[in-house]
Amino acid sequence: MKFNANYQKLKESYLFSDIAHRVNAYTAAHPDQKVLRMGIGDVTLPLAPAVIAAMEKAVAEMGKKETFRGYGPEQGYDFLREAIRADYAARGISLAADEIFISDGAKSDVGNILDLFDADNTVLVPDPVYPVYVDTNVMAGRRILFADATRANGFLPMPDPKTEADIIYICSPNNPTGAAYSVEQLQAWVDYANARGAVILYDAAYERFVAGEGLARSIFETKGAEDCAIEFCSLSKTAGFTGTRCGYTVVPHALVRGGVHCNKLWLRRQTTKFNGVSYIVQRGAEAVFTEEGKKQIEANLAVYRRNARRLSSCLDELGIFYTGGKNSPYLWLECPGFTDSWKFFDYLLEEANVVGTPGSGFGKNGEGFFRLTAFASEEATEEAAERIRRLLRR
Ligand code: PLP
């Protein structure tokens, strides 16, 4: 018996445990200080009433013989796939319902999709990056190249025709940098992928934060994306489903490589290894796409957007370089006066009692940068912005 030796190659991630350790040590030594946590990547507002009502109704159905449901379709109930199809159609993107697969969230699908690809593929991952892309490929033993995201390219790397990548990760709006690609920029990636016969794995977990003119919410806003791209969406950050769990993945029928039909392969994978998302959760997810649900979700998103604006105006006033904040719940700033993200973390914690996330935890290009998030309460965000203003104005 041999375990997968690739797991030995995974780097331990101490990022969030190190943060917790430093914050706990500080609060233990200064129990009277109010520490504001602006590094959280989880939502804080509750589920929309329309979602709760739909789930309550579904619970009642499950308790009656006539309406009880057992196993559902592995790829999701038609009512939810249809609601998502209509949501894309309203944005001018035409999909077939069976190109949409319901899942328990984007993280699972982003990892599980790799079952479809041979270990002998080269993967291109942006740096800095959501760590799941790297770790899931290390587990499979794939060769990983990095696309440098830096201040010089606004943290939006563009394809280099000399890079020989087979599987390309794009996350927009990005975690951690908050940077969002325009449709035109994504078109260059799609053209590159199609020219190479590569596949793009497009993580759109934060798509609903996109508001800017010309920016993409979906990779399917570009020409030819259906021939090369898989899109991962999540209700986690957009509708508060982080603890409820529901997402969806679009695998177009047109995506064929080496004569292999990717949609069929993913259907085979899901029907073999996955038994679907609970009926109750899918009914809740369906409510997200109703007029009432959309309105209620928008009200929550408006709070996070206001928070992002509070933080970005503070950085604007201070003249600090940052990306994100406008089309994303994340703000990615250059640590003012510090080249070491952890030193800036300690400075902000000790002098302003504000906690963020050191950029170096997301990749080598994150060194010297720092992530703040818009998910805390409005009051905490307002106060944090004020404290940062006071501290860094000096
Ligand atoms: N993709 C990105 C870029 C994320 O930042 C996250 C969560 O933080 C996820 C995916 C995970 O989403 P889900 O909760 O749907 O699994």
Short mmCIF file of C-alpha atoms and ligand atoms in Angstrom, two decimals:
data_model
loop_
_atom_site.label_atom_id
_atom_site.label_comp_id
_atom_site.label_asym_id
_atom_site.label_seq_id
_atom_site.Cartn_x
_atom_site.Cartn_y
_atom_site.Cartn_z
CA MET A 1 0.00 0.00 0.00
CA LYS A 2 1.31 3.43 -0.92
CA PHE A 3 -0.27 6.80 -0.18
CA ASN A 4 -0.31 9.53 -2.82
CA ALA A 5 3.24 10.83 -2.45
CA ASN A 6 2.23 14.18 -3.92
CA TYR A 7 0.55 15.05 -0.63
CA GLN A 8 4.03 15.16 0.92
CA LYS A 9 4.88 17.96 -1.49
CA LEU A 10 2.10 20.25 -0.21
CA LYS A 11 3.35 23.28 1.67
CA GLU A 12 1.67 23.73 5.03
CA SER A 13 -0.40 26.88 5.07
CA TYR A 14 0.05 28.74 8.28
CA LEU A 15 -1.44 31.99 7.02
CA PHE A 16 -4.73 32.03 8.94
CA SER A 17 -3.39 30.15 11.96
CA ASP A 18 -0.47 32.61 12.19
CA ILE A 19 -2.90 35.51 12.01
CA ALA A 20 -5.10 33.98 14.75
CA HIS A 21 -2.01 33.33 16.87
CA ARG A 22 -0.77 36.93 16.62
CA VAL A 23 -4.23 38.40 17.21
CA ASN A 24 -4.85 36.14 20.23
CA ALA A 25 -1.47 37.02 21.72
CA TYR A 26 -2.19 40.74 21.22
CA THR A 27 -5.70 40.62 22.72
CA ALA A 28 -4.47 38.57 25.69
CA ALA A 29 -1.84 41.24 26.40
CA HIS A 30 -4.26 44.14 25.73
CA PRO A 31 -7.71 42.93 26.87
CA ASP A 32 -9.09 46.47 26.92
CA GLN A 33 -8.38 47.14 23.21
CA LYS A 34 -11.08 46.61 20.59
CA VAL A 35 -9.56 44.76 17.67
CA LEU A 36 -11.34 45.14 14.32
CA ARG A 37 -11.10 42.14 12.02
CA MET A 38 -10.93 43.34 8.43
CA GLY A 39 -9.29 40.20 7.07
CA ILE A 40 -12.30 37.91 7.08
CA GLY A 41 -13.21 36.23 3.81
CA ASP A 42 -16.59 35.05 5.10
CA VAL A 43 -19.86 36.91 4.76
CA THR A 44 -21.56 38.32 7.86
CA LEU A 45 -25.10 39.20 6.70
CA PRO A 46 -27.84 36.55 7.00
CA LEU A 47 -29.59 34.73 4.17
CA ALA A 48 -32.30 36.67 2.33
CA PRO A 49 -35.88 36.19 3.63
CA ALA A 50 -36.95 34.78 0.23
CA VAL A 51 -34.28 32.08 0.55
CA ILE A 52 -35.37 31.20 4.09
CA ALA A 53 -39.05 31.02 3.05
CA ALA A 54 -38.21 28.71 0.13
CA MET A 55 -36.12 26.44 2.34
CA GLU A 56 -38.84 26.32 5.04
CA LYS A 57 -41.37 25.31 2.40
CA ALA A 58 -38.98 22.62 1.14
CA VAL A 59 -38.47 21.31 4.68
CA ALA A 60 -42.25 20.98 5.07
CA GLU A 61 -42.42 19.10 1.74
CA MET A 62 -39.78 16.68 2.95
CA GLY A 63 -41.94 15.89 5.98
CA LYS A 64 -44.95 14.76 3.95
CA LYS A 65 -45.29 11.42 2.20
CA GLU A 66 -46.78 13.01 -0.94
CA THR A 67 -44.02 15.56 -1.43
CA PHE A 68 -41.01 13.80 0.12
CA ARG A 69 -37.94 13.58 -2.16
CA GLY A 70 -35.13 11.06 -1.99
CA TYR A 71 -32.06 11.13 -4.22
CA GLY A 72 -32.24 13.94 -6.75
CA PRO A 73 -30.41 14.27 -10.07
CA GLU A 74 -26.65 14.39 -9.40
CA GLN A 75 -26.26 17.38 -11.71
CA GLY A 76 -29.03 19.36 -9.97
CA TYR A 77 -32.79 19.78 -10.18
CA ASP A 78 -34.22 21.16 -13.42
CA PHE A 79 -35.94 24.02 -11.57
CA LEU A 80 -32.59 25.42 -10.40
CA ARG A 81 -30.69 24.78 -13.64
CA GLU A 82 -33.50 26.52 -15.50
CA ALA A 83 -33.40 29.52 -13.12
CA ILE A 84 -29.63 29.83 -13.69
CA ARG A 85 -30.02 29.41 -17.45
CA ALA A 86 -32.56 32.27 -17.43
CA ASP A 87 -30.19 34.42 -15.34
CA TYR A 88 -27.44 33.99 -17.95
CA ALA A 89 -29.96 34.55 -20.79
CA ALA A 90 -30.97 37.89 -19.25
CA ARG A 91 -27.31 38.90 -19.62
CA GLY A 92 -27.24 37.82 -23.27
CA ILE A 93 -25.47 34.49 -22.63
CA SER A 94 -27.21 31.54 -24.18
CA LEU A 95 -26.66 28.24 -22.37
CA ALA A 96 -28.46 24.90 -22.41
CA ALA A 97 -29.71 23.80 -18.98
CA ASP A 98 -27.60 20.63 -19.24
CA GLU A 99 -24.45 22.75 -19.53
CA ILE A 100 -25.11 23.84 -15.91
CA PHE A 101 -24.15 21.55 -13.02
CA ILE A 102 -25.27 22.31 -9.47
CA SER A 103 -22.74 21.67 -6.72
CA ASP A 104 -22.11 22.28 -3.05
CA GLY A 105 -19.85 25.22 -3.92
CA ALA A 106 -17.07 26.42 -6.16
CA LYS A 107 -14.26 25.04 -4.03
CA SER A 108 -15.36 21.43 -4.55
CA ASP A 109 -15.84 21.84 -8.30
CA VAL A 110 -12.58 23.74 -8.81
CA GLY A 111 -10.80 20.81 -7.16
CA ASN A 112 -12.92 17.99 -8.58
CA ILE A 113 -12.76 19.16 -12.20
CA LEU A 114 -9.11 18.07 -12.19
CA ASP A 115 -10.30 14.44 -12.30
CA LEU A 116 -10.94 15.05 -16.00
CA PHE A 117 -7.37 16.00 -16.85
CA ASP A 118 -4.27 13.86 -17.18
CA ALA A 119 -1.49 14.45 -14.67
CA ASP A 120 0.76 15.21 -17.63
CA ASN A 121 -0.60 18.71 -18.24
CA THR A 122 1.03 22.04 -17.49
CA VAL A 123 -1.03 24.36 -15.36
CA LEU A 124 -0.80 28.16 -15.37
CA VAL A 125 -1.82 29.84 -12.14
CA PRO A 126 -1.66 33.55 -11.33
CA ASP A 127 0.58 34.67 -8.46
CA PRO A 128 -0.76 35.85 -6.00
CA VAL A 129 -3.62 33.41 -5.95
CA TYR A 130 -6.46 31.62 -4.10
CA PRO A 131 -4.33 28.73 -2.74
CA VAL A 132 -6.77 25.97 -3.79
CA TYR A 133 -5.62 26.10 -7.44
CA VAL A 134 -2.03 25.34 -6.53
CA ASP A 135 -2.66 22.73 -3.85
CA THR A 136 -5.15 20.67 -5.88
CA ASN A 137 -2.62 20.45 -8.72
CA VAL A 138 0.24 19.59 -6.38
CA MET A 139 -1.94 16.72 -5.11
CA ALA A 140 -2.22 15.46 -8.70
CA GLY A 141 1.50 15.94 -9.43
CA ARG A 142 1.02 18.44 -12.25
CA ARG A 143 3.65 20.90 -13.44
CA ILE A 144 2.70 24.41 -12.32
CA LEU A 145 3.76 27.67 -13.97
CA PHE A 146 2.92 31.06 -12.54
CA ALA A 147 1.60 34.15 -14.34
CA ASP A 148 3.02 37.14 -12.49
CA ALA A 149 0.41 39.56 -11.23
CA THR A 150 2.19 42.73 -10.15
CA ARG A 151 1.66 46.42 -9.65
CA ALA A 152 3.05 46.91 -13.18
CA ASN A 153 0.18 44.98 -14.79
CA GLY A 154 -2.46 46.10 -12.29
CA PHE A 155 -2.50 42.52 -10.93
CA LEU A 156 -4.10 41.38 -14.19
CA PRO A 157 -1.52 39.27 -16.03
CA MET A 158 -2.06 38.83 -19.75
CA PRO A 159 -1.18 35.75 -21.81
CA ASP A 160 2.35 35.31 -23.07
CA PRO A 161 2.26 33.33 -26.34
CA LYS A 162 5.57 31.68 -25.36
CA THR A 163 4.02 30.09 -22.24
CA GLU A 164 3.09 26.50 -22.92
CA ALA A 165 0.12 25.98 -20.63
CA ASP A 166 -2.62 23.39 -21.01
CA ILE A 167 -4.85 24.35 -18.10
CA ILE A 168 -5.21 28.05 -17.27
CA TYR A 169 -6.74 29.44 -14.09
CA ILE A 170 -8.38 32.84 -14.14
CA CYS A 171 -10.14 34.30 -11.12
CA SER A 172 -12.00 37.56 -11.75
CA PRO A 173 -12.79 39.54 -9.70
CA ASN A 174 -9.74 38.12 -8.08
CA ASN A 175 -9.11 36.79 -4.63
CA PRO A 176 -6.91 38.20 -3.13
CA THR A 177 -6.26 41.25 -5.36
CA GLY A 178 -9.84 42.31 -6.16
CA ALA A 179 -8.69 43.11 -9.71
CA ALA A 180 -11.28 42.39 -12.40
CA TYR A 181 -10.65 41.71 -16.11
CA SER A 182 -12.42 43.57 -18.87
CA VAL A 183 -14.18 41.58 -21.58
CA GLU A 184 -11.44 42.70 -23.97
CA GLN A 185 -8.66 41.40 -21.70
CA LEU A 186 -10.45 38.09 -21.22
CA GLN A 187 -10.80 37.83 -24.99
CA ALA A 188 -7.01 37.71 -25.23
CA TRP A 189 -6.95 34.78 -22.79
CA VAL A 190 -9.69 32.96 -24.69
CA ASP A 191 -7.86 33.47 -28.00
CA TYR A 192 -4.63 32.22 -26.43
CA ALA A 193 -6.37 29.12 -25.00
CA ASN A 194 -8.10 28.29 -28.26
CA ALA A 195 -4.89 28.78 -30.24
CA ARG A 196 -3.11 26.35 -27.92
CA GLY A 197 -5.97 23.86 -27.48
CA ALA A 198 -5.85 24.63 -23.76
CA VAL A 199 -8.68 24.81 -21.24
CA ILE A 200 -9.51 27.84 -19.06
CA LEU A 201 -10.86 27.24 -15.58
CA TYR A 202 -12.65 30.51 -14.85
CA ASP A 203 -13.50 31.18 -11.22
CA ALA A 204 -16.37 33.68 -11.09
CA ALA A 205 -17.09 33.36 -7.36
CA TYR A 206 -17.26 37.16 -7.01
CA GLU A 207 -19.01 37.95 -10.32
CA ARG A 208 -21.92 39.78 -8.71
CA PHE A 209 -19.58 42.45 -7.35
CA VAL A 210 -18.72 43.55 -10.90
CA ALA A 211 -20.30 46.90 -11.68
CA GLY A 212 -17.75 48.68 -13.89
CA GLU A 213 -18.29 49.45 -17.55
CA GLY A 214 -16.67 46.94 -19.90
CA LEU A 215 -15.76 44.49 -17.13
CA ALA A 216 -16.76 40.86 -17.42
CA ARG A 217 -19.09 38.98 -15.07
CA SER A 218 -18.75 35.81 -17.11
CA ILE A 219 -16.07 34.50 -19.45
CA PHE A 220 -18.92 33.62 -21.81
CA GLU A 221 -19.18 37.32 -22.63
CA THR A 222 -16.18 36.75 -24.92
CA LYS A 223 -16.16 35.12 -28.35
CA GLY A 224 -15.10 31.50 -28.48
CA ALA A 225 -15.15 30.94 -24.69
CA GLU A 226 -17.61 28.06 -25.14
CA ASP A 227 -14.84 26.24 -27.02
CA CYS A 228 -12.30 26.48 -24.20
CA ALA A 229 -13.72 27.58 -20.85
CA ILE A 230 -15.37 26.10 -17.78
CA GLU A 231 -16.95 28.66 -15.42
CA PHE A 232 -17.31 28.18 -11.67
CA CYS A 233 -19.91 30.21 -9.80
CA SER A 234 -20.87 30.30 -6.18
CA LEU A 235 -23.74 31.60 -4.11
CA SER A 236 -21.38 31.92 -1.13
CA LYS A 237 -20.30 35.52 -1.37
CA THR A 238 -23.12 36.73 -3.60
CA ALA A 239 -26.07 35.36 -1.60
CA GLY A 240 -24.55 34.48 1.77
CA PHE A 241 -24.41 30.71 1.15
CA THR A 242 -20.96 30.11 2.70
CA GLY A 243 -22.54 27.91 5.38
CA THR A 244 -25.51 26.72 3.32
CA ARG A 245 -23.38 25.48 0.39
CA CYS A 246 -24.45 25.82 -3.20
CA GLY A 247 -22.68 26.74 -6.40
CA TYR A 248 -22.80 25.88 -10.09
CA THR A 249 -20.41 25.12 -12.88
CA VAL A 250 -20.91 25.68 -16.57
CA VAL A 251 -19.33 23.11 -18.90
CA PRO A 252 -20.25 23.99 -22.49
CA HIS A 253 -21.08 21.28 -25.00
CA ALA A 254 -18.74 22.95 -27.48
CA LEU A 255 -15.71 22.29 -25.27
CA VAL A 256 -14.06 19.37 -27.04
CA ARG A 257 -10.36 18.55 -26.86
CA GLY A 258 -8.72 15.61 -28.66
CA GLY A 259 -12.20 14.46 -29.71
CA VAL A 260 -13.31 14.24 -26.07
CA HIS A 261 -16.54 16.01 -25.08
CA CYS A 262 -15.82 17.69 -21.75
CA ASN A 263 -19.48 18.07 -20.67
CA LYS A 264 -20.05 14.31 -21.05
CA LEU A 265 -16.92 13.57 -19.05
CA TRP A 266 -17.97 15.88 -16.21
CA LEU A 267 -21.48 14.38 -16.19
CA ARG A 268 -19.90 10.91 -15.93
CA ARG A 269 -17.63 12.11 -13.12
CA GLN A 270 -20.44 13.75 -11.16
CA THR A 271 -22.91 10.89 -11.55
CA THR A 272 -20.21 8.49 -10.32
CA LYS A 273 -18.74 10.45 -7.42
CA PHE A 274 -21.43 12.93 -6.35
CA ASN A 275 -25.02 12.49 -5.20
CA GLY A 276 -26.21 16.04 -5.59
CA VAL A 277 -27.00 19.01 -3.38
CA SER A 278 -29.90 18.70 -0.94
CA TYR A 279 -33.37 19.50 -2.27
CA ILE A 280 -33.87 22.05 0.51
CA VAL A 281 -30.73 23.98 -0.38
CA GLN A 282 -31.54 23.90 -4.10
CA ARG A 283 -34.98 25.38 -3.40
CA GLY A 284 -33.25 28.11 -1.37
CA ALA A 285 -30.84 28.68 -4.25
CA GLU A 286 -33.75 28.90 -6.71
CA ALA A 287 -35.16 31.77 -4.62
CA VAL A 288 -31.92 33.72 -5.17
CA PHE A 289 -32.90 34.07 -8.83
CA THR A 290 -36.47 35.32 -8.24
CA GLU A 291 -37.21 39.05 -8.48
CA GLU A 292 -37.79 39.23 -4.74
CA GLY A 293 -34.64 37.23 -3.98
CA LYS A 294 -32.52 39.36 -6.31
CA LYS A 295 -33.72 42.55 -4.63
CA GLN A 296 -32.96 41.25 -1.16
CA ILE A 297 -29.53 40.00 -2.19
CA GLU A 298 -28.75 43.31 -3.82
CA ALA A 299 -29.51 45.02 -0.49
CA ASN A 300 -26.87 42.84 1.23
CA LEU A 301 -24.38 43.35 -1.58
CA ALA A 302 -24.96 47.10 -1.28
CA VAL A 303 -23.73 46.93 2.33
CA TYR A 304 -20.52 45.17 1.28
CA ARG A 305 -20.08 47.62 -1.60
CA ARG A 306 -20.47 50.56 0.77
CA ASN A 307 -17.86 49.00 3.04
CA ALA A 308 -15.51 48.57 0.10
CA ARG A 309 -16.06 52.25 -0.78
CA ARG A 310 -15.31 53.30 2.82
CA LEU A 311 -11.98 51.50 2.64
CA SER A 312 -11.12 52.66 -0.87
CA SER A 313 -11.83 56.32 -0.10
CA CYS A 314 -9.54 56.03 2.90
CA LEU A 315 -6.76 54.60 0.70
CA ASP A 316 -7.43 57.24 -1.97
CA GLU A 317 -7.09 60.00 0.61
CA LEU A 318 -3.84 58.52 1.85
CA GLY A 319 -2.51 58.12 -1.70
CA ILE A 320 -1.86 54.41 -1.21
CA PHE A 321 -1.74 52.20 -4.31
CA TYR A 322 -4.40 49.46 -4.30
CA THR A 323 -6.44 47.27 -6.59
CA GLY A 324 -9.99 46.02 -6.00
CA GLY A 325 -12.62 47.61 -3.81
CA LYS A 326 -14.63 48.85 -6.77
CA ASN A 327 -15.78 45.59 -8.34
CA SER A 328 -14.84 43.30 -5.53
CA PRO A 329 -15.19 42.86 -1.76
CA TYR A 330 -11.38 42.73 -1.55
CA LEU A 331 -8.89 45.58 -1.40
CA TRP A 332 -5.28 44.81 -2.12
CA LEU A 333 -2.94 47.57 -1.03
CA GLU A 334 0.74 48.22 -1.17
CA CYS A 335 2.00 48.26 2.43
CA PRO A 336 2.92 51.93 2.93
CA GLY A 337 6.50 52.22 4.17
CA PHE A 338 6.92 48.44 4.52
CA THR A 339 8.37 45.86 2.17
CA ASP A 340 7.37 42.99 4.45
CA SER A 341 3.63 42.19 4.64
CA TRP A 342 3.92 40.63 8.11
CA LYS A 343 5.71 43.69 9.52
CA PHE A 344 2.85 45.85 8.23
CA PHE A 345 0.37 43.36 9.73
CA ASP A 346 1.99 43.77 13.16
CA TYR A 347 2.15 47.56 12.79
CA LEU A 348 -1.54 47.81 11.91
CA LEU A 349 -2.52 45.41 14.69
CA GLU A 350 -0.46 47.16 17.35
CA GLU A 351 -0.97 50.78 16.36
CA ALA A 352 -4.56 50.73 15.02
CA ASN A 353 -5.90 47.42 16.36
CA VAL A 354 -6.95 46.51 12.82
CA VAL A 355 -6.42 43.03 11.40
CA GLY A 356 -5.94 42.27 7.71
CA THR A 357 -4.25 39.52 5.71
CA PRO A 358 -0.57 39.69 4.73
CA GLY A 359 -0.26 39.44 0.95
CA SER A 360 2.79 37.18 1.15
CA GLY A 361 0.43 34.36 2.20
CA PHE A 362 -0.98 34.28 -1.35
CA GLY A 363 2.25 33.92 -3.31
CA LYS A 364 5.65 35.52 -3.84
CA ASN A 365 4.19 38.54 -5.64
CA GLY A 366 2.02 39.22 -2.61
CA GLU A 367 5.03 40.28 -0.53
CA GLY A 368 4.74 43.96 0.34
CA PHE A 369 0.96 43.87 -0.16
CA PHE A 370 -1.98 43.44 2.16
CA ARG A 371 -5.62 42.32 1.80
CA LEU A 372 -8.57 44.03 3.46
CA THR A 373 -12.12 42.80 3.02
CA ALA A 374 -15.52 44.50 2.96
CA PHE A 375 -17.38 41.73 4.80
CA ALA A 376 -17.26 43.17 8.33
CA SER A 377 -20.15 45.25 9.71
CA GLU A 378 -20.62 48.82 8.47
CA GLU A 379 -19.78 50.20 11.91
CA ALA A 380 -16.57 48.18 12.21
CA THR A 381 -15.54 49.09 8.66
CA GLU A 382 -16.17 52.79 9.26
CA GLU A 383 -14.13 52.68 12.43
CA ALA A 384 -11.33 50.66 10.83
CA ALA A 385 -11.10 53.14 7.93
CA GLU A 386 -10.89 56.01 10.42
CA ARG A 387 -8.17 54.29 12.44
CA ILE A 388 -6.15 53.51 9.29
CA ARG A 389 -6.56 57.11 8.18
CA ARG A 390 -5.29 58.42 11.51
CA LEU A 391 -2.37 56.02 11.70
CA LEU A 392 -1.08 56.37 8.17
CA ARG A 393 -1.65 60.09 7.74
CA ARG A 394 1.15 60.79 10.19
N1 PLP B 1 -13.18 30.63 -5.37
C1 PLP B 1 -12.63 31.71 -4.78
C2 PLP B 1 -11.77 32.60 -5.58
C3 PLP B 1 -12.84 31.97 -3.43
O1 PLP B 1 -12.27 33.04 -2.85
C4 PLP B 1 -13.67 31.09 -2.69
C5 PLP B 1 -13.92 31.31 -1.26
O2 PLP B 1 -13.36 32.10 -0.57
C6 PLP B 1 -14.21 30.00 -3.33
C7 PLP B 1 -13.95 29.80 -4.67
C8 PLP B 1 -15.03 29.01 -2.60
O3 PLP B 1 -16.37 29.16 -2.84
P1 PLP B 1 -17.45 28.18 -2.25
O4 PLP B 1 -17.84 28.69 -0.91
O5 PLP B 1 -18.55 28.22 -3.25
O6 PLP B 1 -16.85 26.81 -2.16
#
